[in-house]
mmCIF file of N, CA and C in Angstrom:
data_model
loop_
_atom_site.group_PDB
_atom_site.id
_atom_site.type_symbol
_atom_site.label_atom_id
_atom_site.label_comp_id
_atom_site.label_asym_id
_atom_site.label_seq_id
_atom_site.Cartn_x
_atom_site.Cartn_y
_atom_site.Cartn_z
ATOM 1 N N LEU A 54 7.129 8.091 -7.711
ATOM 2 C CA LEU A 54 7.511 7.983 -6.367
ATOM 3 C C LEU A 54 6.331 8.654 -5.641
ATOM 4 N N ALA A 55 5.757 7.836 -4.557
ATOM 5 C CA ALA A 55 4.793 8.290 -3.666
ATOM 6 C C ALA A 55 4.941 7.957 -2.370
ATOM 7 N N TYR A 56 4.497 8.549 -1.607
ATOM 8 C CA TYR A 56 4.559 8.324 0.009
ATOM 9 C C TYR A 56 3.270 8.289 0.511
ATOM 10 N N HIS A 57 2.954 7.376 1.440
ATOM 11 C CA HIS A 57 1.586 7.448 2.123
ATOM 12 C C HIS A 57 1.997 7.172 3.682
ATOM 13 N N LEU A 58 0.961 7.927 4.264
ATOM 14 C CA LEU A 58 1.010 7.865 5.909
ATOM 15 C C LEU A 58 -0.499 7.524 6.257
ATOM 16 N N PHE A 59 -0.350 6.303 7.132
ATOM 17 C CA PHE A 59 -1.641 5.757 7.409
ATOM 18 C C PHE A 59 -1.987 5.953 8.994
ATOM 19 N N LEU A 60 -3.139 6.515 9.114
ATOM 20 C CA LEU A 60 -3.585 6.773 10.597
ATOM 21 C C LEU A 60 -4.861 6.320 10.640
ATOM 22 N N LEU A 61 -5.277 5.892 11.995
ATOM 23 C CA LEU A 61 -6.555 5.296 12.141
ATOM 24 C C LEU A 61 -7.514 6.281 12.637
ATOM 25 N N PRO A 62 -8.715 6.466 12.405
ATOM 26 C CA PRO A 62 -9.607 7.453 13.056
ATOM 27 C C PRO A 62 -10.018 6.958 14.498
ATOM 28 N N GLU A 63 -10.228 5.752 14.767
ATOM 29 C CA GLU A 63 -10.590 5.204 16.100
ATOM 30 C C GLU A 63 -9.634 3.917 16.248
ATOM 31 N N PRO A 64 -8.312 3.945 16.722
ATOM 32 C CA PRO A 64 -7.698 2.627 16.867
ATOM 33 C C PRO A 64 -8.435 1.526 17.697
ATOM 34 N N VAL A 65 -9.314 2.062 18.669
ATOM 35 C CA VAL A 65 -9.816 1.101 19.470
ATOM 36 C C VAL A 65 -10.901 0.044 18.525
ATOM 37 N N ASP A 66 -11.217 0.698 17.460
ATOM 38 C CA ASP A 66 -12.065 -0.204 16.459
ATOM 39 C C ASP A 66 -11.471 -1.125 15.752
ATOM 40 N N GLY A 67 -10.127 -0.866 15.505
ATOM 41 C CA GLY A 67 -9.327 -1.757 14.734
ATOM 42 C C GLY A 67 -9.115 -1.239 13.166
ATOM 43 N N MET A 68 -8.528 -2.134 12.583
ATOM 44 C CA MET A 68 -8.247 -1.701 11.164
ATOM 45 C C MET A 68 -8.963 -2.678 10.315
ATOM 46 N N PHE A 69 -9.526 -2.176 9.208
ATOM 47 C CA PHE A 69 -10.437 -2.882 8.064
ATOM 48 C C PHE A 69 -10.042 -2.586 6.742
ATOM 49 N N ARG A 70 -10.219 -3.518 6.034
ATOM 50 C CA ARG A 70 -10.141 -3.535 4.411
ATOM 51 C C ARG A 70 -11.278 -2.610 3.866
ATOM 52 N N ALA A 71 -10.998 -2.284 2.530
ATOM 53 C CA ALA A 71 -12.227 -1.372 1.928
ATOM 54 C C ALA A 71 -13.457 -2.289 1.785
ATOM 55 N N SER A 72 -13.268 -3.512 1.968
ATOM 56 C CA SER A 72 -14.643 -4.382 1.891
ATOM 57 C C SER A 72 -15.328 -4.260 2.969
ATOM 58 N N GLY A 73 -14.665 -3.951 4.263
ATOM 59 C CA GLY A 73 -15.327 -4.046 5.529
ATOM 60 C C GLY A 73 -14.913 -4.873 6.449
ATOM 61 N N ALA A 74 -13.912 -5.929 5.778
ATOM 62 C CA ALA A 74 -13.495 -7.116 6.527
ATOM 63 C C ALA A 74 -12.504 -6.519 7.512
ATOM 64 N N GLN A 75 -12.415 -6.913 8.704
ATOM 65 C CA GLN A 75 -11.575 -6.633 9.760
ATOM 66 C C GLN A 75 -9.879 -7.247 9.647
ATOM 67 N N ILE A 76 -8.988 -6.382 9.600
ATOM 68 C CA ILE A 76 -7.707 -6.861 9.438
ATOM 69 C C ILE A 76 -7.039 -7.234 10.768
ATOM 70 N N ARG A 77 -7.287 -6.301 11.484
ATOM 71 C CA ARG A 77 -6.661 -6.358 12.964
ATOM 72 C C ARG A 77 -7.523 -5.777 13.876
ATOM 73 N N ALA A 78 -7.858 -6.498 15.088
ATOM 74 C CA ALA A 78 -8.550 -5.905 16.095
ATOM 75 C C ALA A 78 -7.807 -4.870 16.757
ATOM 76 N N GLY A 79 -8.784 -3.799 17.305
ATOM 77 C CA GLY A 79 -7.996 -2.722 18.049
ATOM 78 C C GLY A 79 -7.907 -3.016 19.451
ATOM 79 N N ALA A 80 -7.394 -1.987 20.235
ATOM 80 C CA ALA A 80 -7.026 -2.013 21.674
ATOM 81 C C ALA A 80 -7.284 -0.776 22.270
ATOM 82 N N ALA A 81 -7.754 -0.797 23.435
ATOM 83 C CA ALA A 81 -7.773 0.492 24.123
ATOM 84 C C ALA A 81 -6.206 1.035 24.379
ATOM 85 N N GLY A 82 -6.008 2.288 24.218
ATOM 86 C CA GLY A 82 -4.858 2.889 24.392
ATOM 87 C C GLY A 82 -3.806 2.605 23.214
ATOM 88 N N ALA A 83 -4.189 2.068 22.048
ATOM 89 C CA ALA A 83 -3.376 1.954 20.831
ATOM 90 C C ALA A 83 -3.254 3.019 20.219
ATOM 91 N N SER A 84 -2.111 3.061 19.520
ATOM 92 C CA SER A 84 -1.606 4.186 18.709
ATOM 93 C C SER A 84 -2.508 4.325 17.528
ATOM 94 N N ARG A 85 -2.757 5.612 17.031
ATOM 95 C CA ARG A 85 -3.393 5.797 15.620
ATOM 96 C C ARG A 85 -2.541 5.614 14.454
ATOM 97 N N PHE A 86 -1.108 5.657 14.785
ATOM 98 C CA PHE A 86 -0.177 5.521 13.659
ATOM 99 C C PHE A 86 -0.143 4.067 13.006
ATOM 100 N N ALA A 87 -0.680 3.672 11.889
ATOM 101 C CA ALA A 87 -0.778 2.405 11.301
ATOM 102 C C ALA A 87 0.591 2.167 10.679
ATOM 103 N N GLY A 88 1.144 3.091 10.162
ATOM 104 C CA GLY A 88 2.463 2.752 9.289
ATOM 105 C C GLY A 88 2.521 3.865 8.270
ATOM 106 N N HIS A 89 3.647 3.434 7.304
ATOM 107 C CA HIS A 89 3.838 4.258 6.222
ATOM 108 C C HIS A 89 4.403 3.383 4.970
ATOM 109 N N GLU A 90 4.082 4.034 3.831
ATOM 110 C CA GLU A 90 4.581 3.226 2.616
ATOM 111 C C GLU A 90 5.098 4.070 1.517
ATOM 112 N N VAL A 91 6.174 3.452 0.906
ATOM 113 C CA VAL A 91 6.855 4.248 -0.356
ATOM 114 C C VAL A 91 6.575 3.339 -1.452
ATOM 115 N N ASP A 92 6.084 3.825 -2.499
ATOM 116 C CA ASP A 92 5.793 3.218 -3.782
ATOM 117 C C ASP A 92 6.640 3.707 -4.929
ATOM 118 N N LEU A 93 7.171 2.870 -5.680
ATOM 119 C CA LEU A 93 7.891 3.392 -6.911
ATOM 120 C C LEU A 93 7.047 2.759 -8.149
ATOM 121 N N LEU A 94 6.986 3.479 -9.225
ATOM 122 C CA LEU A 94 6.339 2.952 -10.265
ATOM 123 C C LEU A 94 6.923 3.342 -11.396
ATOM 124 N N ALA A 95 7.252 2.482 -12.383
ATOM 125 C CA ALA A 95 8.033 2.633 -13.763
ATOM 126 C C ALA A 95 6.924 2.357 -14.823
ATOM 127 N N LYS A 96 6.738 3.183 -15.893
ATOM 128 C CA LYS A 96 5.952 3.190 -16.970
ATOM 129 C C LYS A 96 6.864 3.196 -18.212
ATOM 130 N N TYR A 97 6.568 2.480 -19.095
ATOM 131 C CA TYR A 97 7.120 2.369 -20.425
ATOM 132 C C TYR A 97 6.117 2.236 -21.637
ATOM 133 N N LYS A 98 6.018 3.180 -22.393
ATOM 134 C CA LYS A 98 5.102 3.180 -23.528
ATOM 135 C C LYS A 98 5.610 2.684 -24.929
ATOM 136 N N TRP A 99 5.274 1.487 -24.969
ATOM 137 C CA TRP A 99 5.847 0.589 -26.273
ATOM 138 C C TRP A 99 5.333 1.320 -27.532
ATOM 139 N N ASN A 100 3.950 1.696 -27.748
ATOM 140 C CA ASN A 100 3.474 2.380 -28.722
ATOM 141 C C ASN A 100 2.113 3.087 -28.361
ATOM 142 N N ASP A 101 1.462 3.317 -29.328
ATOM 143 C CA ASP A 101 0.036 4.072 -28.806
ATOM 144 C C ASP A 101 -0.899 3.234 -28.108
ATOM 145 N N TRP A 102 -0.681 1.837 -28.201
ATOM 146 C CA TRP A 102 -1.816 0.962 -27.564
ATOM 147 C C TRP A 102 -1.240 0.152 -26.448
ATOM 148 N N ILE A 103 0.103 -0.098 -26.393
ATOM 149 C CA ILE A 103 0.616 -0.951 -25.307
ATOM 150 C C ILE A 103 1.475 -0.156 -24.213
ATOM 151 N N ASN A 104 1.253 -0.277 -22.998
ATOM 152 C CA ASN A 104 2.264 0.277 -21.999
ATOM 153 C C ASN A 104 2.532 -0.750 -20.968
ATOM 154 N N PHE A 105 3.798 -0.751 -20.610
ATOM 155 C CA PHE A 105 4.223 -1.770 -19.599
ATOM 156 C C PHE A 105 4.335 -0.943 -18.123
ATOM 157 N N LEU A 106 4.212 -1.468 -17.085
ATOM 158 C CA LEU A 106 4.059 -1.074 -15.752
ATOM 159 C C LEU A 106 4.922 -1.993 -14.829
ATOM 160 N N ALA A 107 5.603 -1.394 -14.020
ATOM 161 C CA ALA A 107 6.344 -2.166 -13.031
ATOM 162 C C ALA A 107 6.394 -1.197 -11.737
ATOM 163 N N GLY A 108 6.113 -2.013 -10.584
ATOM 164 C CA GLY A 108 6.010 -1.187 -9.451
ATOM 165 C C GLY A 108 6.629 -1.898 -8.164
ATOM 166 N N TYR A 109 6.999 -1.351 -7.157
ATOM 167 C CA TYR A 109 7.499 -1.967 -5.876
ATOM 168 C C TYR A 109 7.047 -0.922 -4.886
ATOM 169 N N SER A 110 6.588 -1.617 -3.762
ATOM 170 C CA SER A 110 5.954 -0.844 -2.349
ATOM 171 C C SER A 110 6.746 -1.442 -1.315
ATOM 172 N N LEU A 111 7.056 -0.676 -0.278
ATOM 173 C CA LEU A 111 7.526 -1.024 0.908
ATOM 174 C C LEU A 111 6.786 -0.468 1.990
ATOM 175 N N PHE A 112 5.946 -1.316 2.887
ATOM 176 C CA PHE A 112 5.343 -0.769 3.967
ATOM 177 C C PHE A 112 5.813 -1.297 5.368
ATOM 178 N N LYS A 113 6.104 -0.104 6.058
ATOM 179 C CA LYS A 113 6.563 -0.468 7.460
ATOM 180 C C LYS A 113 5.499 -0.084 8.480
ATOM 181 N N GLY A 114 5.040 -1.214 9.192
ATOM 182 C CA GLY A 114 4.029 -1.115 10.057
ATOM 183 C C GLY A 114 4.316 -0.090 11.262
ATOM 184 N N GLY A 115 3.335 0.752 11.869
ATOM 185 C CA GLY A 115 3.535 1.593 12.917
ATOM 186 C C GLY A 115 3.223 0.947 14.233
ATOM 187 N N ASP A 116 3.158 1.942 14.991
ATOM 188 C CA ASP A 116 2.791 1.733 16.357
ATOM 189 C C ASP A 116 1.565 1.018 16.682
ATOM 190 N N PHE A 117 0.537 1.234 15.892
ATOM 191 C CA PHE A 117 -0.669 0.388 16.095
ATOM 192 C C PHE A 117 -0.387 -1.077 16.092
ATOM 193 N N PHE A 118 0.335 -1.588 15.094
ATOM 194 C CA PHE A 118 0.697 -2.878 14.929
ATOM 195 C C PHE A 118 1.440 -3.511 16.184
ATOM 196 N N SER A 119 2.484 -2.703 16.481
ATOM 197 C CA SER A 119 3.136 -3.037 17.862
ATOM 198 C C SER A 119 2.297 -3.354 19.024
ATOM 199 N N ASP A 120 1.287 -2.243 19.217
ATOM 200 C CA ASP A 120 0.446 -2.139 20.206
ATOM 201 C C ASP A 120 -0.567 -3.382 20.394
ATOM 202 N N THR A 121 -1.053 -3.953 19.151
ATOM 203 C CA THR A 121 -1.835 -4.951 19.035
ATOM 204 C C THR A 121 -1.517 -6.247 18.612
ATOM 205 N N GLY A 122 -0.072 -6.590 18.541
ATOM 206 C CA GLY A 122 0.318 -7.648 18.192
ATOM 207 C C GLY A 122 1.683 -7.664 17.445
ATOM 208 N N THR A 123 1.898 -8.452 16.459
ATOM 209 C CA THR A 123 3.176 -8.556 15.703
ATOM 210 C C THR A 123 3.273 -7.266 14.878
ATOM 211 N N ASN A 124 4.390 -6.811 14.628
ATOM 212 C CA ASN A 124 4.479 -5.784 13.545
ATOM 213 C C ASN A 124 5.792 -6.158 12.651
ATOM 214 N N GLY A 125 5.842 -5.569 11.476
ATOM 215 C CA GLY A 125 6.841 -5.922 10.562
ATOM 216 C C GLY A 125 6.928 -4.952 9.284
ATOM 217 N N THR A 126 7.559 -5.351 8.371
ATOM 218 C CA THR A 126 7.867 -4.829 7.067
ATOM 219 C C THR A 126 7.210 -5.538 5.922
ATOM 220 N N ALA A 127 6.581 -5.069 4.866
ATOM 221 C CA ALA A 127 5.944 -5.794 3.952
ATOM 222 C C ALA A 127 6.553 -5.289 2.655
ATOM 223 N N HIS A 128 6.977 -6.055 1.671
ATOM 224 C CA HIS A 128 7.250 -5.709 0.268
ATOM 225 C C HIS A 128 6.400 -6.346 -0.587
ATOM 226 N N PHE A 129 6.171 -5.435 -1.717
ATOM 227 C CA PHE A 129 5.174 -5.732 -2.802
ATOM 228 C C PHE A 129 5.937 -5.336 -4.105
ATOM 229 N N ALA A 130 5.773 -6.458 -4.915
ATOM 230 C CA ALA A 130 6.296 -5.919 -6.354
ATOM 231 C C ALA A 130 5.258 -6.411 -7.354
ATOM 232 N N TYR A 131 5.204 -5.853 -8.494
ATOM 233 C CA TYR A 131 4.250 -6.307 -9.616
ATOM 234 C C TYR A 131 4.677 -5.777 -11.008
ATOM 235 N N ALA A 132 4.167 -6.461 -11.919
ATOM 236 C CA ALA A 132 4.312 -6.128 -13.375
ATOM 237 C C ALA A 132 3.122 -6.168 -14.054
ATOM 238 N N GLN A 133 2.869 -5.238 -15.104
ATOM 239 C CA GLN A 133 1.589 -5.077 -15.535
ATOM 240 C C GLN A 133 1.677 -4.688 -17.100
ATOM 241 N N VAL A 134 0.844 -5.270 -17.912
ATOM 242 C CA VAL A 134 0.942 -4.720 -19.250
ATOM 243 C C VAL A 134 -0.588 -4.358 -19.547
ATOM 244 N N GLN A 135 -0.590 -3.148 -20.081
ATOM 245 C CA GLN A 135 -1.879 -2.218 -20.333
ATOM 246 C C GLN A 135 -1.972 -2.111 -21.796
ATOM 247 N N ALA A 136 -3.280 -2.657 -22.280
ATOM 248 C CA ALA A 136 -3.645 -2.589 -23.750
ATOM 249 C C ALA A 136 -4.733 -1.546 -23.829
ATOM 250 N N GLY A 137 -4.647 -0.640 -24.789
ATOM 251 C CA GLY A 137 -5.765 0.278 -24.931
ATOM 252 C C GLY A 137 -6.293 -0.071 -26.520
ATOM 253 N N PHE A 138 -7.557 0.265 -26.472
ATOM 254 C CA PHE A 138 -8.302 0.005 -27.785
ATOM 255 C C PHE A 138 -8.947 1.262 -28.340
#
């Protein structure tokens, strides 16, 4: 279980991906609070070489999204097989 709180250093500049691409344009007077996320991760070790992972994340957009356009909730689910050599 993990919790993340997302705050923007300069909300007027907007929000960016790690690659530098802008996700959302900023606005003067917009909130720094971009949102929060809860992550759940389950791991099962099948043997010494194979692990199975499953995860679920819930992101709730904060006041920054409300101040600059639409706001909502996003759900992410994934499964993964990890093989070690």
